[in-house]
């Protein structure tokens, strides 16, 4: 008996879902418990598992298409069935309804649907033939294989095809009219800044084609999803900002001392490591900073997971991701340092898993390494706040009525006014300031 | 200091040096003593070492191969010369069933440190029964090692290692290479097993081979360079153990691999190397691994047909063009 797989309800409030990425192809064997697809829900991107052993007979709904919960999305053949029989027997005419409720989302979803589904029928059952090297290169450069014409046998996409696409910065189109594609050139590249960054910072296009050349830069499904959620965050959460300046002399000194003493152990702490611990500890005194908006209630989370915004290089598709340091309040500085280095490395090379990118309850974005003094960030839903940190710089300061030179660092909280009011924000920052300016307290 | 000597001289030097070094080593085979070697490899050795250590045998491969197993079990270190590896087929039971398994079957009591050596592969119009390439037949068997020297330098270094190895070693020479001259150091040296070497460097395609076909590979690589395709030509040196790491490192750089094997295609060393490359380098391949073999026919006697049957340079060039999508 063929096993029908429908769009699952992955959260209480989920009504529709979009398959961001199929992790299996038609013909692949699957076992119960395998993660076969990454699905975007109203809240997050989640993994979908199958509960049976079998083989993927037919992928009914391709990537990028929004369907209602309960819609047939794939069919599995049991191990003793022939895939062709199963695939043929299931009707391909399952209605795919895109809801009319959220207007801006629908418009994008429709455009996405048209664009994504056209190449699929052209290839047999949506399968794309590409060599392993070509796949890897395409992923590294954020190029969608469905947009390439393969020059290898049977239309196989080979390394040279991907290289050409990277060099020209244009997709070699299989069957998609250019107007159906979401225009990529207008996307703001550093979404955490309140003021838009100069357009020359466009990642993939400029770095690989060296200069201003017109053309469209394809964005991966993941990147498009992140873009959508940023718009949603900024437009639905009532943001406001509160800024504080930390006197950093003690922390700079302590960090220097610790790093010197820990050189032999290969530990190198960054200022951000201290901030992660500080923010996490401060949250214990201010639980609303570890909360999510629930409409008629606030959901206070048990674990303090600090998200770190990590910028991705062009080869990994550009943009940024938030990696999660779990239970940061229970981790030592060196454990935090190790985690954050590992996650940053992994994000820039192999990429992060869904697990590594989810679960953050509070986020920190740090542009200090670029010399930025002050900026504001967009809250990463479902968090209640985000801390935007600038560089620690030497400044003229006033101490005991006298002018002196001191280390100062500015940080700006963006907050969800539904959850945290100004006074609460100020109290949190006071707690945090106390920790950061008396950094030895972070060690215990 | 090096001097130029022939491949056959390098083999003799290896055997003679090892026989001087260790009195348990002896040489046995058809024509190796009085006749100075069917192919003059053992010239002068009877005079130096005497008839107890350089021994002529009757035409009975089963007999003297079996004798070597017994001698080895009793503590000696025989070198058995097959006039052609084609003749080893009649000794298959001794060289496949006894020698490689004796250590295992005796619970570790009886290693069989024997070197079986001789000419392997097409010899130039020797006919189908005398042109055997045995590597693919024998490489399957656990308990033996297999070395295939490319030139005089490798012949001496690998043969010395083979003689000192406590396992049975199948040493596959080539009649076509015996007269090839090369630079060989005067001082002693050994080449370890399991270490491939690169005979030509290039970044566009990896070619892997062993022994005589490497000359065809280098010829092909020269022609391909004129077309702008630069090949890495890797000499595996030993089939067992196989240095897959060196091969894989090259394929990771080039993304394309052609394996050249002078034996027939089905269930061959070429198929094994291709399978291993596929396993280890899957994500780095832009195309499946291509193989170039001798054609699937018994070796012809006619000169032109034999040349056409072999994995010649023309076939290798075509394979490299095809695998790199330049056909």
mmCIF file of N, CA and C in Angstrom, chain A residues 160-258:
data_model
loop_
_atom_site.group_PDB
_atom_site.id
_atom_site.type_symbol
_atom_site.label_atom_id
_atom_site.label_comp_id
_atom_site.label_asym_id
_atom_site.label_seq_id
_atom_site.Cartn_x
_atom_site.Cartn_y
_atom_site.Cartn_z
ATOM 1 N N UNK A 160 31.207 22.858 -14.723
ATOM 2 C CA UNK A 160 31.376 23.999 -15.624
ATOM 3 C C UNK A 160 30.094 24.822 -15.714
ATOM 4 N N UNK A 161 28.939 24.165 -15.666
ATOM 5 C CA UNK A 161 27.669 24.894 -15.760
ATOM 6 C C UNK A 161 27.487 25.805 -14.551
ATOM 7 N N UNK A 162 27.841 25.269 -13.376
ATOM 8 C CA UNK A 162 27.691 26.076 -12.163
ATOM 9 C C UNK A 162 28.702 27.214 -12.170
ATOM 10 N N UNK A 163 29.937 26.893 -12.609
ATOM 11 C CA UNK A 163 30.972 27.929 -12.647
ATOM 12 C C UNK A 163 30.552 29.084 -13.548
ATOM 13 N N UNK A 164 29.954 28.739 -14.680
ATOM 14 C CA UNK A 164 29.505 29.789 -15.601
ATOM 15 C C UNK A 164 28.443 30.651 -14.933
ATOM 16 N N UNK A 165 27.516 29.987 -14.254
ATOM 17 C CA UNK A 165 26.441 30.742 -13.589
ATOM 18 C C UNK A 165 27.016 31.683 -12.539
ATOM 19 N N UNK A 166 28.023 31.182 -11.824
ATOM 20 C CA UNK A 166 28.652 32.021 -10.801
ATOM 21 C C UNK A 166 29.334 33.219 -11.445
ATOM 22 N N UNK A 167 30.064 32.965 -12.549
ATOM 23 C CA UNK A 167 30.807 34.054 -13.177
ATOM 24 C C UNK A 167 29.900 35.106 -13.790
ATOM 25 N N UNK A 168 28.858 34.656 -14.447
ATOM 26 C CA UNK A 168 28.007 35.658 -15.100
ATOM 27 C C UNK A 168 27.000 36.254 -14.134
ATOM 28 N N UNK A 169 26.785 35.598 -12.999
ATOM 29 C CA UNK A 169 25.853 36.137 -12.015
ATOM 30 C C UNK A 169 24.418 36.069 -12.466
ATOM 31 N N UNK A 170 24.167 35.297 -13.522
ATOM 32 C CA UNK A 170 22.801 35.158 -14.023
ATOM 33 C C UNK A 170 22.496 33.690 -14.048
ATOM 34 N N UNK A 171 21.250 33.278 -13.830
ATOM 35 C CA UNK A 171 20.956 31.853 -13.988
ATOM 36 C C UNK A 171 20.751 31.546 -15.461
ATOM 37 N N UNK A 172 21.199 30.335 -15.881
ATOM 38 C CA UNK A 172 20.898 29.862 -17.231
ATOM 39 C C UNK A 172 19.521 29.248 -17.132
ATOM 40 N N UNK A 173 18.516 29.934 -17.659
ATOM 41 C CA UNK A 173 17.146 29.590 -17.321
ATOM 42 C C UNK A 173 16.635 28.386 -18.089
ATOM 43 N N UNK A 174 16.010 27.487 -17.361
ATOM 44 C CA UNK A 174 15.423 26.309 -18.006
ATOM 45 C C UNK A 174 14.099 26.663 -18.647
ATOM 46 N N UNK A 175 13.132 27.153 -17.821
ATOM 47 C CA UNK A 175 11.820 27.425 -18.420
ATOM 48 C C UNK A 175 11.117 28.589 -17.734
ATOM 49 N N UNK A 176 11.866 29.411 -16.996
ATOM 50 C CA UNK A 176 11.184 30.412 -16.169
ATOM 51 C C UNK A 176 11.337 31.796 -16.756
ATOM 52 N N UNK A 177 10.243 32.499 -17.028
ATOM 53 C CA UNK A 177 10.344 33.885 -17.519
ATOM 54 C C UNK A 177 10.916 34.774 -16.421
ATOM 55 N N UNK A 178 11.837 35.657 -16.739
ATOM 56 C CA UNK A 178 12.525 36.464 -15.731
ATOM 57 C C UNK A 178 11.567 37.258 -14.850
ATOM 58 N N UNK A 179 10.427 37.690 -15.386
ATOM 59 C CA UNK A 179 9.532 38.528 -14.596
ATOM 60 C C UNK A 179 8.932 37.791 -13.420
ATOM 61 N N UNK A 180 8.895 36.482 -13.473
ATOM 62 C CA UNK A 180 8.287 35.726 -12.373
ATOM 63 C C UNK A 180 9.213 35.633 -11.173
ATOM 64 N N UNK A 181 10.501 35.906 -11.352
ATOM 65 C CA UNK A 181 11.462 35.805 -10.250
ATOM 66 C C UNK A 181 11.322 36.989 -9.318
ATOM 67 N N UNK A 182 11.469 36.738 -7.992
ATOM 68 C CA UNK A 182 11.469 37.851 -7.043
ATOM 69 C C UNK A 182 12.715 38.676 -7.286
ATOM 70 N N UNK A 183 12.589 39.987 -7.504
ATOM 71 C CA UNK A 183 13.787 40.799 -7.778
ATOM 72 C C UNK A 183 14.746 40.745 -6.597
ATOM 73 N N UNK A 184 15.989 40.355 -6.849
ATOM 74 C CA UNK A 184 16.946 40.151 -5.761
ATOM 75 C C UNK A 184 17.784 41.388 -5.485
ATOM 76 N N UNK A 185 17.933 42.248 -6.468
ATOM 77 C CA UNK A 185 18.903 43.336 -6.313
ATOM 78 C C UNK A 185 18.488 44.390 -5.305
ATOM 79 N N UNK A 186 17.222 44.392 -4.905
ATOM 80 C CA UNK A 186 16.848 45.451 -3.978
ATOM 81 C C UNK A 186 16.895 45.004 -2.517
ATOM 82 N N UNK A 187 17.294 43.773 -2.255
ATOM 83 C CA UNK A 187 17.307 43.298 -0.864
ATOM 84 C C UNK A 187 18.399 43.991 -0.078
ATOM 85 N N UNK A 188 18.057 44.510 1.115
ATOM 86 C CA UNK A 188 19.070 45.144 1.963
ATOM 87 C C UNK A 188 19.944 44.055 2.587
ATOM 88 N N UNK A 189 21.236 44.149 2.436
ATOM 89 C CA UNK A 189 22.106 43.052 2.851
ATOM 90 C C UNK A 189 22.339 42.930 4.349
ATOM 91 N N UNK A 190 22.310 44.009 5.109
ATOM 92 C CA UNK A 190 22.550 43.884 6.550
ATOM 93 C C UNK A 190 21.277 44.258 7.291
ATOM 94 N N UNK A 191 20.379 43.323 7.398
ATOM 95 C CA UNK A 191 19.048 43.628 7.915
ATOM 96 C C UNK A 191 19.026 44.125 9.363
ATOM 97 N N UNK A 192 20.086 43.889 10.134
ATOM 98 C CA UNK A 192 20.024 44.313 11.529
ATOM 99 C C UNK A 192 20.180 45.813 11.680
ATOM 100 N N UNK A 193 20.659 46.490 10.664
ATOM 101 C CA UNK A 193 20.825 47.933 10.787
ATOM 102 C C UNK A 193 19.499 48.636 10.570
ATOM 103 N N UNK A 194 19.238 49.656 11.355
ATOM 104 C CA UNK A 194 17.998 50.411 11.185
ATOM 105 C C UNK A 194 18.086 51.266 9.928
ATOM 106 N N UNK A 195 19.264 51.826 9.695
ATOM 107 C CA UNK A 195 19.459 52.592 8.463
ATOM 108 C C UNK A 195 20.032 51.648 7.418
ATOM 109 N N UNK A 196 19.515 51.681 6.172
ATOM 110 C CA UNK A 196 19.966 50.716 5.175
ATOM 111 C C UNK A 196 21.445 50.901 4.846
ATOM 112 N N UNK A 197 22.164 49.800 4.718
ATOM 113 C CA UNK A 197 23.581 49.841 4.366
ATOM 114 C C UNK A 197 23.714 50.192 2.896
ATOM 115 N N UNK A 198 24.845 50.745 2.490
ATOM 116 C CA UNK A 198 25.035 51.103 1.079
ATOM 117 C C UNK A 198 24.901 49.870 0.189
ATOM 118 N N UNK A 199 24.270 49.970 -0.960
ATOM 119 C CA UNK A 199 23.997 48.827 -1.825
ATOM 120 C C UNK A 199 25.255 48.123 -2.307
ATOM 121 N N UNK A 200 26.390 48.778 -2.282
ATOM 122 C CA UNK A 200 27.604 48.112 -2.761
ATOM 123 C C UNK A 200 27.961 46.899 -1.915
ATOM 124 N N UNK A 201 27.312 46.755 -0.766
ATOM 125 C CA UNK A 201 27.608 45.610 0.090
ATOM 126 C C UNK A 201 26.868 44.350 -0.336
ATOM 127 N N UNK A 202 26.147 44.342 -1.466
ATOM 128 C CA UNK A 202 25.505 43.143 -1.993
ATOM 129 C C UNK A 202 26.538 42.031 -2.068
ATOM 130 N N UNK A 203 26.196 40.893 -1.518
ATOM 131 C CA UNK A 203 27.191 39.839 -1.363
ATOM 132 C C UNK A 203 27.578 39.152 -2.665
ATOM 133 N N UNK A 204 26.880 38.112 -3.043
ATOM 134 C CA UNK A 204 27.315 37.239 -4.129
ATOM 135 C C UNK A 204 27.636 37.989 -5.405
ATOM 136 N N UNK A 205 26.717 38.871 -5.862
ATOM 137 C CA UNK A 205 26.864 39.503 -7.169
ATOM 138 C C UNK A 205 28.178 40.251 -7.281
ATOM 139 N N UNK A 206 28.436 41.156 -6.340
ATOM 140 C CA UNK A 206 29.610 42.001 -6.482
ATOM 141 C C UNK A 206 30.896 41.209 -6.308
ATOM 142 N N UNK A 207 30.957 40.382 -5.314
ATOM 143 C CA UNK A 207 32.226 39.690 -5.057
ATOM 144 C C UNK A 207 32.604 38.763 -6.187
ATOM 145 N N UNK A 208 31.652 38.088 -6.810
ATOM 146 C CA UNK A 208 32.046 37.117 -7.814
ATOM 147 C C UNK A 208 32.135 37.711 -9.202
ATOM 148 N N UNK A 209 31.382 38.783 -9.524
ATOM 149 C CA UNK A 209 31.485 39.304 -10.878
ATOM 150 C C UNK A 209 32.297 40.574 -10.900
ATOM 151 N N UNK A 210 32.847 40.957 -9.755
ATOM 152 C CA UNK A 210 33.862 42.009 -9.703
ATOM 153 C C UNK A 210 33.443 43.342 -10.271
ATOM 154 N N UNK A 211 32.525 44.039 -9.617
ATOM 155 C CA UNK A 211 32.190 45.362 -10.145
ATOM 156 C C UNK A 211 30.704 45.452 -10.358
ATOM 157 N N UNK A 212 30.253 46.607 -10.884
ATOM 158 C CA UNK A 212 28.826 46.785 -11.083
ATOM 159 C C UNK A 212 28.425 46.204 -12.425
ATOM 160 N N UNK A 213 27.815 45.049 -12.354
ATOM 161 C CA UNK A 213 27.293 44.483 -13.595
ATOM 162 C C UNK A 213 25.849 44.150 -13.358
ATOM 163 N N UNK A 214 24.958 44.551 -14.233
ATOM 164 C CA UNK A 214 23.543 44.289 -13.990
ATOM 165 C C UNK A 214 23.263 42.798 -14.123
ATOM 166 N N UNK A 215 22.254 42.370 -13.457
ATOM 167 C CA UNK A 215 21.900 40.962 -13.524
ATOM 168 C C UNK A 215 21.189 40.607 -12.247
ATOM 169 N N UNK A 216 20.588 39.443 -12.180
ATOM 170 C CA UNK A 216 19.902 39.107 -10.935
ATOM 171 C C UNK A 216 20.652 37.998 -10.221
ATOM 172 N N UNK A 217 20.696 38.100 -8.927
ATOM 173 C CA UNK A 217 21.409 37.146 -8.086
ATOM 174 C C UNK A 217 20.387 36.196 -7.478
ATOM 175 N N UNK A 218 20.444 34.951 -7.810
ATOM 176 C CA UNK A 218 19.445 34.031 -7.257
ATOM 177 C C UNK A 218 19.663 33.866 -5.752
ATOM 178 N N UNK A 219 18.590 33.810 -5.018
ATOM 179 C CA UNK A 219 18.690 33.600 -3.572
ATOM 180 C C UNK A 219 18.156 32.227 -3.220
ATOM 181 N N UNK A 220 18.852 31.570 -2.285
ATOM 182 C CA UNK A 220 18.394 30.259 -1.876
ATOM 183 C C UNK A 220 17.063 30.404 -1.138
ATOM 184 N N UNK A 221 16.347 29.289 -1.055
ATOM 185 C CA UNK A 221 15.071 29.285 -0.331
ATOM 186 C C UNK A 221 15.268 29.754 1.101
ATOM 187 N N UNK A 222 16.372 29.308 1.699
ATOM 188 C CA UNK A 222 16.649 29.668 3.088
ATOM 189 C C UNK A 222 16.768 31.176 3.215
ATOM 190 N N UNK A 223 17.460 31.783 2.305
ATOM 191 C CA UNK A 223 17.682 33.215 2.394
ATOM 192 C C UNK A 223 16.390 33.984 2.170
ATOM 193 N N UNK A 224 15.576 33.510 1.242
ATOM 194 C CA UNK A 224 14.287 34.161 0.987
ATOM 195 C C UNK A 224 13.395 34.055 2.213
ATOM 196 N N UNK A 225 13.470 32.919 2.862
ATOM 197 C CA UNK A 225 12.653 32.731 4.060
ATOM 198 C C UNK A 225 13.082 33.685 5.161
ATOM 199 N N UNK A 226 14.403 33.790 5.354
ATOM 200 C CA UNK A 226 14.905 34.705 6.383
ATOM 201 C C UNK A 226 14.450 36.119 6.066
ATOM 202 N N UNK A 227 14.477 36.490 4.798
ATOM 203 C CA UNK A 227 14.048 37.839 4.395
ATOM 204 C C UNK A 227 12.588 38.072 4.751
ATOM 205 N N UNK A 228 11.772 37.086 4.444
ATOM 206 C CA UNK A 228 10.342 37.200 4.740
ATOM 207 C C UNK A 228 10.096 37.398 6.224
ATOM 208 N N UNK A 229 10.841 36.652 7.029
ATOM 209 C CA UNK A 229 10.603 36.701 8.467
ATOM 210 C C UNK A 229 11.092 38.005 9.060
ATOM 211 N N UNK A 230 12.111 38.587 8.462
ATOM 212 C CA UNK A 230 12.585 39.892 8.931
ATOM 213 C C UNK A 230 11.515 40.943 8.706
ATOM 214 N N UNK A 231 10.898 40.908 7.533
ATOM 215 C CA UNK A 231 9.838 41.872 7.229
ATOM 216 C C UNK A 231 8.694 41.699 8.214
ATOM 217 N N UNK A 232 8.398 40.439 8.470
ATOM 218 C CA UNK A 232 7.318 40.153 9.410
ATOM 219 C C UNK A 232 7.660 40.681 10.799
ATOM 220 N N UNK A 233 8.923 40.451 11.212
ATOM 221 C CA UNK A 233 9.338 40.898 12.543
ATOM 222 C C UNK A 233 9.221 42.415 12.650
ATOM 223 N N UNK A 234 9.779 43.098 11.655
ATOM 224 C CA UNK A 234 9.819 44.560 11.748
ATOM 225 C C UNK A 234 8.434 45.168 11.666
ATOM 226 N N UNK A 235 7.559 44.529 10.926
ATOM 227 C CA UNK A 235 6.253 45.163 10.734
ATOM 228 C C UNK A 235 5.228 44.762 11.783
ATOM 229 N N UNK A 236 5.425 43.650 12.449
ATOM 230 C CA UNK A 236 4.396 43.245 13.412
ATOM 231 C C UNK A 236 4.796 43.489 14.863
ATOM 232 N N UNK A 237 6.091 43.604 15.142
ATOM 233 C CA UNK A 237 6.514 43.818 16.532
ATOM 234 C C UNK A 237 6.737 45.312 16.758
ATOM 235 N N UNK A 238 6.097 45.866 17.816
ATOM 236 C CA UNK A 238 6.323 47.294 18.111
ATOM 237 C C UNK A 238 7.710 47.484 18.730
ATOM 238 N N UNK A 239 8.706 47.825 17.872
ATOM 239 C CA UNK A 239 10.093 47.983 18.322
ATOM 240 C C UNK A 239 10.303 49.341 18.984
ATOM 241 N N UNK A 240 11.149 49.372 20.013
ATOM 242 C CA UNK A 240 11.701 50.644 20.459
ATOM 243 C C UNK A 240 13.090 50.353 20.996
ATOM 244 N N UNK A 241 13.907 51.358 21.132
ATOM 245 C CA UNK A 241 15.318 51.127 21.484
ATOM 246 C C UNK A 241 15.720 51.838 22.772
ATOM 247 N N UNK A 242 16.597 51.202 23.494
ATOM 248 C CA UNK A 242 17.205 51.835 24.678
ATOM 249 C C UNK A 242 18.716 51.599 24.607
ATOM 250 N N UNK A 243 19.469 52.693 24.766
ATOM 251 C CA UNK A 243 20.930 52.579 24.632
ATOM 252 C C UNK A 243 21.625 52.768 25.969
ATOM 253 N N UNK A 244 22.714 52.061 26.148
ATOM 254 C CA UNK A 244 23.520 52.211 27.358
ATOM 255 C C UNK A 244 24.991 52.193 26.951
ATOM 256 N N UNK A 245 25.825 52.865 27.769
ATOM 257 C CA UNK A 245 27.267 52.806 27.513
ATOM 258 C C UNK A 245 27.945 52.128 28.687
ATOM 259 N N UNK A 246 28.785 51.157 28.388
ATOM 260 C CA UNK A 246 29.518 50.439 29.443
ATOM 261 C C UNK A 246 30.921 51.006 29.565
ATOM 262 N N UNK A 247 31.389 51.134 30.839
ATOM 263 C CA UNK A 247 32.802 51.459 31.052
ATOM 264 C C UNK A 247 33.545 50.137 30.993
ATOM 265 N N UNK A 248 34.408 49.989 30.029
ATOM 266 C CA UNK A 248 34.961 48.672 29.706
ATOM 267 C C UNK A 248 36.360 48.421 30.255
ATOM 268 N N UNK A 249 36.894 49.381 31.018
ATOM 269 C CA UNK A 249 38.282 49.225 31.458
ATOM 270 C C UNK A 249 38.517 47.909 32.185
ATOM 271 N N UNK A 250 37.653 47.620 33.153
ATOM 272 C CA UNK A 250 37.858 46.402 33.943
ATOM 273 C C UNK A 250 37.765 45.164 33.058
ATOM 274 N N UNK A 251 36.788 45.125 32.155
ATOM 275 C CA UNK A 251 36.606 43.933 31.332
ATOM 276 C C UNK A 251 37.766 43.752 30.364
ATOM 277 N N UNK A 252 38.205 44.875 29.768
ATOM 278 C CA UNK A 252 39.335 44.778 28.838
ATOM 279 C C UNK A 252 40.558 44.227 29.569
ATOM 280 N N UNK A 253 40.743 44.746 30.810
ATOM 281 C CA UNK A 253 41.881 44.273 31.595
ATOM 282 C C UNK A 253 41.748 42.801 31.959
ATOM 283 N N UNK A 254 40.588 42.417 32.455
ATOM 284 C CA UNK A 254 40.385 41.019 32.859
ATOM 285 C C UNK A 254 40.556 40.086 31.680
ATOM 286 N N UNK A 255 40.004 40.492 30.556
ATOM 287 C CA UNK A 255 40.123 39.650 29.355
ATOM 288 C C UNK A 255 41.587 39.443 28.984
ATOM 289 N N UNK A 256 42.343 40.554 29.039
ATOM 290 C CA UNK A 256 43.761 40.460 28.710
ATOM 291 C C UNK A 256 44.471 39.496 29.639
ATOM 292 N N UNK A 257 44.204 39.639 30.936
ATOM 293 C CA UNK A 257 44.839 38.765 31.930
ATOM 294 C C UNK A 257 44.475 37.311 31.686
ATOM 295 N N UNK A 258 43.190 37.046 31.507
ATOM 296 C CA UNK A 258 42.752 35.668 31.319
ATOM 297 C C UNK A 258 43.360 35.057 30.059
#
